[in-house]
Coordinates of C-alpha atoms in Angstrom, one line a residue:
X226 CA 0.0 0.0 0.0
X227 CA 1.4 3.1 -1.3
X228 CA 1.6 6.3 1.4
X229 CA 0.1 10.2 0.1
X230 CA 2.2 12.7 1.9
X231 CA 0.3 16.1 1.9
X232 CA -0.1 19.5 3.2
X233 CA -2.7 21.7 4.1
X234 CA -2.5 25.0 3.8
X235 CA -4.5 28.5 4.2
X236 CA -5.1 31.4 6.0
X237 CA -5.9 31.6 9.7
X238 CA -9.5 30.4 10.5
X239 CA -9.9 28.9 6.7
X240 CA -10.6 25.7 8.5
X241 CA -7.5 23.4 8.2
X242 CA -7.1 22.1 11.3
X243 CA -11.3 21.6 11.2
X244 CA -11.3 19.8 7.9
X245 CA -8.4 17.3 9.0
X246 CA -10.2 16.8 12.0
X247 CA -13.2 16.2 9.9
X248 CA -11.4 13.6 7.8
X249 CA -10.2 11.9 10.8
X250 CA -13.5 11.4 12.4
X251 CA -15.2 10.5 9.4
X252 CA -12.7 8.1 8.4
X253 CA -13.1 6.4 11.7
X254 CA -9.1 7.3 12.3
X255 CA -9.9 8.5 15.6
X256 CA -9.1 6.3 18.8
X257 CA -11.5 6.3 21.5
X258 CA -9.3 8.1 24.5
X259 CA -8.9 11.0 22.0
X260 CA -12.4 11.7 21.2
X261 CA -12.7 11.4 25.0
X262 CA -10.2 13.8 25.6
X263 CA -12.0 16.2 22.8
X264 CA -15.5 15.7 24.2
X265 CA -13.7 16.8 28.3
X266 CA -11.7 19.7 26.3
X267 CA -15.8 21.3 26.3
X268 CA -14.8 23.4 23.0
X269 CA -17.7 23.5 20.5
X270 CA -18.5 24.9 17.5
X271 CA -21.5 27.3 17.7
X272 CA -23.8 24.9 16.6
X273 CA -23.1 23.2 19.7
X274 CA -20.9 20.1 18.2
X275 CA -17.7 19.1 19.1
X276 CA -14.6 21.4 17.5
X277 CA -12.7 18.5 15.8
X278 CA -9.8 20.9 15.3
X279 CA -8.3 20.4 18.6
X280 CA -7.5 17.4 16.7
X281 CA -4.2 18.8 15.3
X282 CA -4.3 22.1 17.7
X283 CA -2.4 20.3 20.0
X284 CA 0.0 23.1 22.4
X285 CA -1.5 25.1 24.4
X286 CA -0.9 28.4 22.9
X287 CA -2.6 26.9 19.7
X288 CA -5.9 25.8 22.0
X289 CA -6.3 29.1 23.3
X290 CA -5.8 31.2 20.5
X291 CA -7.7 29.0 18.0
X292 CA -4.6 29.2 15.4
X293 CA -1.8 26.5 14.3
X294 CA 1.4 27.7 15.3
X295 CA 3.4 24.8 14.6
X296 CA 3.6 22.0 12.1
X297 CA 0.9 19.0 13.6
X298 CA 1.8 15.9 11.8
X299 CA -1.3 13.1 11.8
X300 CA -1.8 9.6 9.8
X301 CA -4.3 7.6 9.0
X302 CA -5.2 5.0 6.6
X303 CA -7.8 3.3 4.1
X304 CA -8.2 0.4 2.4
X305 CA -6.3 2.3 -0.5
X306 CA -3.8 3.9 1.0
X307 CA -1.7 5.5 3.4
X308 CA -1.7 9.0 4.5
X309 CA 0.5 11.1 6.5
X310 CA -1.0 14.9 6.9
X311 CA 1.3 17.6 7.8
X312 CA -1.0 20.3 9.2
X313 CA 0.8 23.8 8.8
X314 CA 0.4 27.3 10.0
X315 CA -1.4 30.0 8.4
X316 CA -0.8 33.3 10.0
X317 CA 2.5 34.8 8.2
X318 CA 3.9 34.7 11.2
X319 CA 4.5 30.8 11.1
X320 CA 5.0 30.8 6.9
X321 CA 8.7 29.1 7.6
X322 CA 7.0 26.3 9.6
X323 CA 5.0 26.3 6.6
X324 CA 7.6 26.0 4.3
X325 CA 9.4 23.0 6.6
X326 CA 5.8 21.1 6.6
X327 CA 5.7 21.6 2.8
X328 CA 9.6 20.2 2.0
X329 CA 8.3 16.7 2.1
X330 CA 5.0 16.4 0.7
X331 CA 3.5 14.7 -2.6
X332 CA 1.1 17.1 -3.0
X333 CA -0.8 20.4 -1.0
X334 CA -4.2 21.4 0.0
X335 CA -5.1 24.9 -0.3
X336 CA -7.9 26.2 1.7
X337 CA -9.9 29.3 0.6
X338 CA -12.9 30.5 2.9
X339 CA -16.0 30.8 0.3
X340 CA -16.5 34.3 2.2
X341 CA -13.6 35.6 1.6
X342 CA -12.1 34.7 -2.0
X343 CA -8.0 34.7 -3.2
X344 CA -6.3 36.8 -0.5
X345 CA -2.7 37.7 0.1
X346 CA -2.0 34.4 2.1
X347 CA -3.2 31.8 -0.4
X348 CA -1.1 33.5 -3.0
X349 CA 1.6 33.3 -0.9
X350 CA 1.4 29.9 -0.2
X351 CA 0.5 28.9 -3.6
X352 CA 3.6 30.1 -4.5
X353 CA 6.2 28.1 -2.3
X354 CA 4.0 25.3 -2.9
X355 CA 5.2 26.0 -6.7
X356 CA 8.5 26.9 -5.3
X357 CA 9.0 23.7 -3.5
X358 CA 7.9 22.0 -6.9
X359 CA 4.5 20.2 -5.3
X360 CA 3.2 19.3 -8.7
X361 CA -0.2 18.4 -7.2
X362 CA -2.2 21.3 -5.8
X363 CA -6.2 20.6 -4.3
X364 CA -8.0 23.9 -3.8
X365 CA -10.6 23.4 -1.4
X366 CA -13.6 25.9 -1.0
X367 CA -14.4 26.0 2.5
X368 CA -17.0 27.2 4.4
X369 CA -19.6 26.9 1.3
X370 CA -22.5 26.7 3.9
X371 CA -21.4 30.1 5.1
X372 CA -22.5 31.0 1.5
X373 CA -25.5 29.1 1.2
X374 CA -23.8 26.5 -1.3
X375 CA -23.9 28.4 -4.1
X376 CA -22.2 27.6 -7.0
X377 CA -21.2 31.2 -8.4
X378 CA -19.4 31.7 -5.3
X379 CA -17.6 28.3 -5.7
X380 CA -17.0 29.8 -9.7
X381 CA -15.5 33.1 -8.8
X382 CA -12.7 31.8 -6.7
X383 CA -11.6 29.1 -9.0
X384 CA -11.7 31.5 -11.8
X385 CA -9.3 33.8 -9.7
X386 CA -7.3 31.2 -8.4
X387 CA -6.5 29.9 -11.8
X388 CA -5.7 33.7 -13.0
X389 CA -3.0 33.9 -10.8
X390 CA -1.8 30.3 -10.9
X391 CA -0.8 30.7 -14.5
X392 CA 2.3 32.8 -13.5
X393 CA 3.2 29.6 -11.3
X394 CA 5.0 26.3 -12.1
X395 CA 2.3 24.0 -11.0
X396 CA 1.5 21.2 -13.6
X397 CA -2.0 19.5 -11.7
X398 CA -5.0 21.8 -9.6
X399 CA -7.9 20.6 -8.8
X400 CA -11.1 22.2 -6.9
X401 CA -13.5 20.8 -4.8
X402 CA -16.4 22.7 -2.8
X403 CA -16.6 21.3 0.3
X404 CA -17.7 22.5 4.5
X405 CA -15.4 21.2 7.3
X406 CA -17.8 21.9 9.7
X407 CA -20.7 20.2 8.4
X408 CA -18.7 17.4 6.3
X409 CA -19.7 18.2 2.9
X410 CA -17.9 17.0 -0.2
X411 CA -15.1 15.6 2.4
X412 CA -16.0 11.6 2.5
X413 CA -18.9 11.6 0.7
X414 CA -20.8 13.9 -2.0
X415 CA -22.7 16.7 -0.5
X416 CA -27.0 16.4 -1.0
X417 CA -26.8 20.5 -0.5
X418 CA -24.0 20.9 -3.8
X419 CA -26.4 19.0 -6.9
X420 CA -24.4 21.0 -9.2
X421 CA -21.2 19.5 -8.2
X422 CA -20.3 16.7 -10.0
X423 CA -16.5 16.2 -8.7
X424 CA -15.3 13.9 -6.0
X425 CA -15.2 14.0 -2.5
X426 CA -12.1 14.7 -1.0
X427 CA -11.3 11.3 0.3
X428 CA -11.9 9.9 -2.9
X429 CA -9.4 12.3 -4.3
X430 CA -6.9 11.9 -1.7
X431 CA -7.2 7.9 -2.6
X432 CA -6.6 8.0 -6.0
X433 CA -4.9 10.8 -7.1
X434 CA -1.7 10.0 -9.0
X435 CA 1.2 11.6 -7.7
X436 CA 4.4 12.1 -10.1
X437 CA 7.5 11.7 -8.5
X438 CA 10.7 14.2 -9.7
X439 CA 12.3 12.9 -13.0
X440 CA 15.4 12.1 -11.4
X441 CA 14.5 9.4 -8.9
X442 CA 16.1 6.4 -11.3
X443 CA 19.3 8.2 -10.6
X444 CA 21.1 6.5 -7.8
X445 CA 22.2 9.5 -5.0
X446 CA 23.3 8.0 -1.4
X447 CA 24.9 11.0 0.8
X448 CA 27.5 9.8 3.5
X449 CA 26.6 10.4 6.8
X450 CA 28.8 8.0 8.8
X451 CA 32.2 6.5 8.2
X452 CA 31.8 2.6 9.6
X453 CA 35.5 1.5 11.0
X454 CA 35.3 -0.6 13.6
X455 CA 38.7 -1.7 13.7
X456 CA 38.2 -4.6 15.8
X457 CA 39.9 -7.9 15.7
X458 CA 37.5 -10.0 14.1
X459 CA 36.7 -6.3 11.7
X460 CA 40.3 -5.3 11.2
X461 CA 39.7 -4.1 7.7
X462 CA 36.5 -3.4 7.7
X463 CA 35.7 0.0 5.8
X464 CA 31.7 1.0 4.8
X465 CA 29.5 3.8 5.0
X466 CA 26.1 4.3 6.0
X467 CA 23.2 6.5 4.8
X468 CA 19.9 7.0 3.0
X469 CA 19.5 6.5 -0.3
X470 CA 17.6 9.7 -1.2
X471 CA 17.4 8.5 -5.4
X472 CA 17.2 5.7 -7.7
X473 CA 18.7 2.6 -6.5
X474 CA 21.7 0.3 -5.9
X475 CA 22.8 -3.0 -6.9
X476 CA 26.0 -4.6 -5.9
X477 CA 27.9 -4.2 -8.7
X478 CA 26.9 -1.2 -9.7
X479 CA 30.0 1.3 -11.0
X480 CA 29.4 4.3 -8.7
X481 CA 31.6 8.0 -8.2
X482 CA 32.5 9.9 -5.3
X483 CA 32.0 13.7 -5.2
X484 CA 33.8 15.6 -5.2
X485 CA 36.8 13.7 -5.4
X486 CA 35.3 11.9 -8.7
X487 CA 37.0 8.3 -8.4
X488 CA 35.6 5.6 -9.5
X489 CA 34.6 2.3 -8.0
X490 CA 31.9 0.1 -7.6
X491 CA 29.5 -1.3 -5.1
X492 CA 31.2 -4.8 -3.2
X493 CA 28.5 -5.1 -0.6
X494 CA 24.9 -3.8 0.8
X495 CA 24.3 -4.0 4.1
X496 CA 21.0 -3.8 6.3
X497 CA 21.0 -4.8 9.9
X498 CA 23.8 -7.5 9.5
X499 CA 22.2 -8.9 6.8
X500 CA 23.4 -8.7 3.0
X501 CA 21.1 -7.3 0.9
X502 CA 21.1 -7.4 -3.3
X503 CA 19.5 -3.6 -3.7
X504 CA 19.1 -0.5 -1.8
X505 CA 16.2 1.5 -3.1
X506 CA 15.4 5.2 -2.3
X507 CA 14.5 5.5 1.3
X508 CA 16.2 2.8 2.5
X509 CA 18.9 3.5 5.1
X510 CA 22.0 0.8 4.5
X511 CA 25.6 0.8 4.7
X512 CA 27.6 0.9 1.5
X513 CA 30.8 -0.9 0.7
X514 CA 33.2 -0.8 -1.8
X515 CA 35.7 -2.8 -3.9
X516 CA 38.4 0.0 -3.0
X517 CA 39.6 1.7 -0.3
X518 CA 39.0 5.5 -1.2
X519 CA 39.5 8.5 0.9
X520 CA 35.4 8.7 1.8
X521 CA 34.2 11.7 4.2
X522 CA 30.9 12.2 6.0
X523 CA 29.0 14.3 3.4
X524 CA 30.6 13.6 0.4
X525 CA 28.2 11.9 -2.1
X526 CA 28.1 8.4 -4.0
X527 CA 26.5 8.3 -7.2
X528 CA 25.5 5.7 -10.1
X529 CA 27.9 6.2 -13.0
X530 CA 25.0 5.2 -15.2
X531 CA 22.5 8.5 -15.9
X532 CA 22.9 12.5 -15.5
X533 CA 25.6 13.3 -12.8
X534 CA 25.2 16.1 -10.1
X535 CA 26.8 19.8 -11.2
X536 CA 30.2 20.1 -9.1
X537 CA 30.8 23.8 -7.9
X538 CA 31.7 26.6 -5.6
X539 CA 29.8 28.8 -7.1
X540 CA 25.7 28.8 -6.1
X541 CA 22.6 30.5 -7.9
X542 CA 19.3 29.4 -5.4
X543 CA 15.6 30.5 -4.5
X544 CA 15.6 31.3 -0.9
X545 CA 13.2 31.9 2.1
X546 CA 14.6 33.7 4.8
X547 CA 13.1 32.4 8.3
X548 CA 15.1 34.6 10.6
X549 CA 13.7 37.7 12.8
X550 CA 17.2 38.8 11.9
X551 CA 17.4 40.2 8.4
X552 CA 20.3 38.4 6.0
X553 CA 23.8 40.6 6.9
X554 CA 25.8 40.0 4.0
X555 CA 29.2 40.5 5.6
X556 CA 28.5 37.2 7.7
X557 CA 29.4 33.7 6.7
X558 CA 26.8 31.3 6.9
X559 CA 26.9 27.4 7.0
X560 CA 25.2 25.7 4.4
X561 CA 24.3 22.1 4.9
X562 CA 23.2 19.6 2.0
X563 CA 21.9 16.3 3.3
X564 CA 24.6 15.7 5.8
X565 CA 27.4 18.0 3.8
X566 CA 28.1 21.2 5.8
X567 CA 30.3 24.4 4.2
X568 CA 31.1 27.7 4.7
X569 CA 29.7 30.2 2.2
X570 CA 29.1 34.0 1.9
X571 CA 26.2 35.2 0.2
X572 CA 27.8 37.0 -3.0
X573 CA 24.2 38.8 -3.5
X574 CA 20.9 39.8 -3.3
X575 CA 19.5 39.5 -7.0
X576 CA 15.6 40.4 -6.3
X577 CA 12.5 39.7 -3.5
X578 CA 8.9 38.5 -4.6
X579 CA 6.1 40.9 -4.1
X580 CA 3.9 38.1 -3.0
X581 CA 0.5 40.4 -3.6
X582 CA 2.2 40.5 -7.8
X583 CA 4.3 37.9 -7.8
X584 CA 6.8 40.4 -9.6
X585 CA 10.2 40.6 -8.8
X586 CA 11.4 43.6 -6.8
X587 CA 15.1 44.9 -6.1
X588 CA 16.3 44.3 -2.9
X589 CA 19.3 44.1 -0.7
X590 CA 18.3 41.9 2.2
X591 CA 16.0 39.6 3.6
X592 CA 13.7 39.5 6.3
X593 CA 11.7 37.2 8.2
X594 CA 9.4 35.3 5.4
X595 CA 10.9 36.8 2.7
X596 CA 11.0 35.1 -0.5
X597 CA 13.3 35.9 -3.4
X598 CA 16.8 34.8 -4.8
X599 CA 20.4 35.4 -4.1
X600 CA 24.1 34.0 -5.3
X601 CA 26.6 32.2 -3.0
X602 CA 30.0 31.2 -2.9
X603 CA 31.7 28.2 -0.8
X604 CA 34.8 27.1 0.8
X605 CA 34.3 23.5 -0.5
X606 CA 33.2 22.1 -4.2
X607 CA 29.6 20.9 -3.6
X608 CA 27.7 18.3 -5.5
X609 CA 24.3 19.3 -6.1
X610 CA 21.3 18.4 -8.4
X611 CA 18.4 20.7 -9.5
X612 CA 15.7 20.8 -6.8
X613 CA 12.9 20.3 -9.6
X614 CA 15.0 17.0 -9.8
X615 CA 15.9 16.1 -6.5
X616 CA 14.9 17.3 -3.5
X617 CA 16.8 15.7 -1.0
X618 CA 20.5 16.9 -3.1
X619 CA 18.8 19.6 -5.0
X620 CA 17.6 21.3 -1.7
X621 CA 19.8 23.2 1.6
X622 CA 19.3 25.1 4.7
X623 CA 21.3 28.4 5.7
X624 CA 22.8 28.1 9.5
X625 CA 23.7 31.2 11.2
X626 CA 27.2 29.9 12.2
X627 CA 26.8 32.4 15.4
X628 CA 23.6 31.1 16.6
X629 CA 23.4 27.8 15.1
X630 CA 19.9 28.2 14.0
X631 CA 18.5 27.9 10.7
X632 CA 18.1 30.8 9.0
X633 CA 17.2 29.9 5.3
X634 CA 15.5 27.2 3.3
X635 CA 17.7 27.2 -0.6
X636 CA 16.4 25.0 -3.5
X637 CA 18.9 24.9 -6.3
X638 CA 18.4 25.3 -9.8

């Protein structure tokens, strides 16, 4: 059984948290202790039901200000498939725990309240959903009791939405009407929306087909962790351990090392202590080799076969800037891909996004929830794909090296 990975997305009080709660208890993914603990938590809707969103509200802060603040991860399953649901913030406060939400997801759910139309926020998050390359995007129209169901209403913000989308890279949308609150159009078809003759959003979520990047047939394991354990009965032991994060490997296989660029090829796969044939992406393995190379945690083994990562000091990248302190551009930042960690400088500021045009603007900083583009240079040569092909290589985060906190989320060209 295969597993959806999505997002949900919106502006504060579009209903996210209610419509995942929604699904939940529809779905029957709710234990019995938690709708236990909902029913004691006395908040209700003013209809006098239960307020499912304390589902996914679950600090404190979030409970008494009725807002996400940070990213709620929840799961559930059908007999289809899988799901996990990364529940993310709306207020622009909380758009980088947005963006972190968003990194790993198959595809994102934008909520739009019926009442209120296209605002600034769902163009904003529209577009890192495109700049995160999520090539499956569900609008949903929320709150369509609020507008008595009526189609026109449902019309006008699809017709908008699409407007604006067209200046975005985002090869699949999809609308559906639907009310959180009263669970319409989210298992099954709503009685009160004849004129809708889509699916229901669980039927959607069950068999959409999501497209992975184009690169994933390209083998792409980063090193994390030198194996030596130089014991006895291990004298000469030598592998290393990771994630495959693309494509596959076979023992066999004729692999390079970046940077260095030797050549070898694959002697062993290892899993657990036992010996394993192929490594596919996602699995976590250690590697070994048919020569002893000079290997570092962070350098990068790929297959020689296929389209090999672009080797260099010199970096041009999309960036959103997730620090209360603006970028300083006399400062050297770390920048860590997969487990690969360098010193760079930003070398400039080339433009912002005016999120309300989507036009580029000139600027010479960043600050918090900015989104725009700059140039970098590193101390070390870095192998790197294109984040429309590879996420996990094609994809960074900024460190302040003062602070040590992440300042910046980068996807390469």
């Amino acid at each position: 059984m295969d597993i959806l990975k999505f997002i949900t997305a919106g502006s504060v009080d579009d209903g996210k948290s209610t419509l995942i709660g929604r699904l939940l208890y529809d779905t029957d993914s709710i234990l019995e202790d938690q709708l236990e603990a909902i029913r004691n938590a006395n908040r209700k809707n003013d209809d006098g039901t239960v307020d499912l969103a304390i589902l996914t509200d679950g600090l404190k802060a979030e409970r008494e200000q009725g807002i996400t603040i940070d990213v709620a991860y929840k799961y559930f399953q059908t007999d289809k498939r899988k799901f996990i649901i990364a529940d993310t913030p709306g207020h622009i406060q909380y758009t980088r725990n947005m963006v972190t939400g968003a990194s790993g997801a198959d595809l994102a759910i934008i909520l739009i309240d019926a009442r209120k139309g296209v605002i600034e926020q769902t163009i904003r998050h529209t577009f890192l959903v495109s700049l995160l390359q999520i090539r499956h995007v569900l609008v949903c129209v929320n709150k369509m009791d609020m507008v008595d169901y009526d189609r026109l209403a449902f019309e006008k913000i699809k017709e908008d939405y699409l407007r604006f989308s067209k200046k975005l890279s985002i090869p699949s949308i999809d609308f559906i009407p639907v009310s959180a609150l009263r669970g319409d159009n989210i298992v099954e078809q709503s009685t009160n929306m004849a004129w809708y003759e889509g699916q229901s959003l669980l039927h959607f979520l069950e068999t959409v087909e999501v497209e992975k990047g184009k690169a994933v047939d390209i083998g792409r394991f980063p090193v994390q962790w030198v194996v030596r354990p130089q014991t006895d009965e291990l004298h000469d032991y030598r592998g290393y351990a990771g994630r495959v994060v693309g494509g596959s490997f076979k023992v066999g296989d004729k692999v390079i090392l970046l940077p260095s660029g030797f050549h070898t090829a694959i002697s062993h796969i290892e899993l657990n202590n036992e010996q394993l044939d192929v490594a596919s992406e996602g699995q976590s393995v250690i590697l070994r080799l048919t020569d002893d190379l000079d290997i570092s945690r962070g350098d990068l083994i790929v297959t020689a076969s296929g389209e090999s990562p672009n080797l260099t000091k010199g970096i041009e990248a999309s960036i959103c800037w997730m620090d209360t302190r603006p970028l300083d551009l006399s400062q050297t930042y770390l920048l860590q891909v997969n487990s690969k960690v360098s010193r760079v400088k930003i070398r400039d500021v080339h433009h912002k996004i005016n999120i309300n045009t989507l036009e580029e603007v000139a600027a010479d900083s960043f600050g918090l929830n900015d989104i725009g583009r700059i140039s970098l240079r590193s101390a070390d040569e870095l192998a790197i794909d294109s984040y429309a092909n590879n996420k996990a290589t094609g994809g960074a985060i900024l460190i302040d090296s003062r602070t040590n906190l992440t300042v910046g989320a980068l996807m390469f060209d």
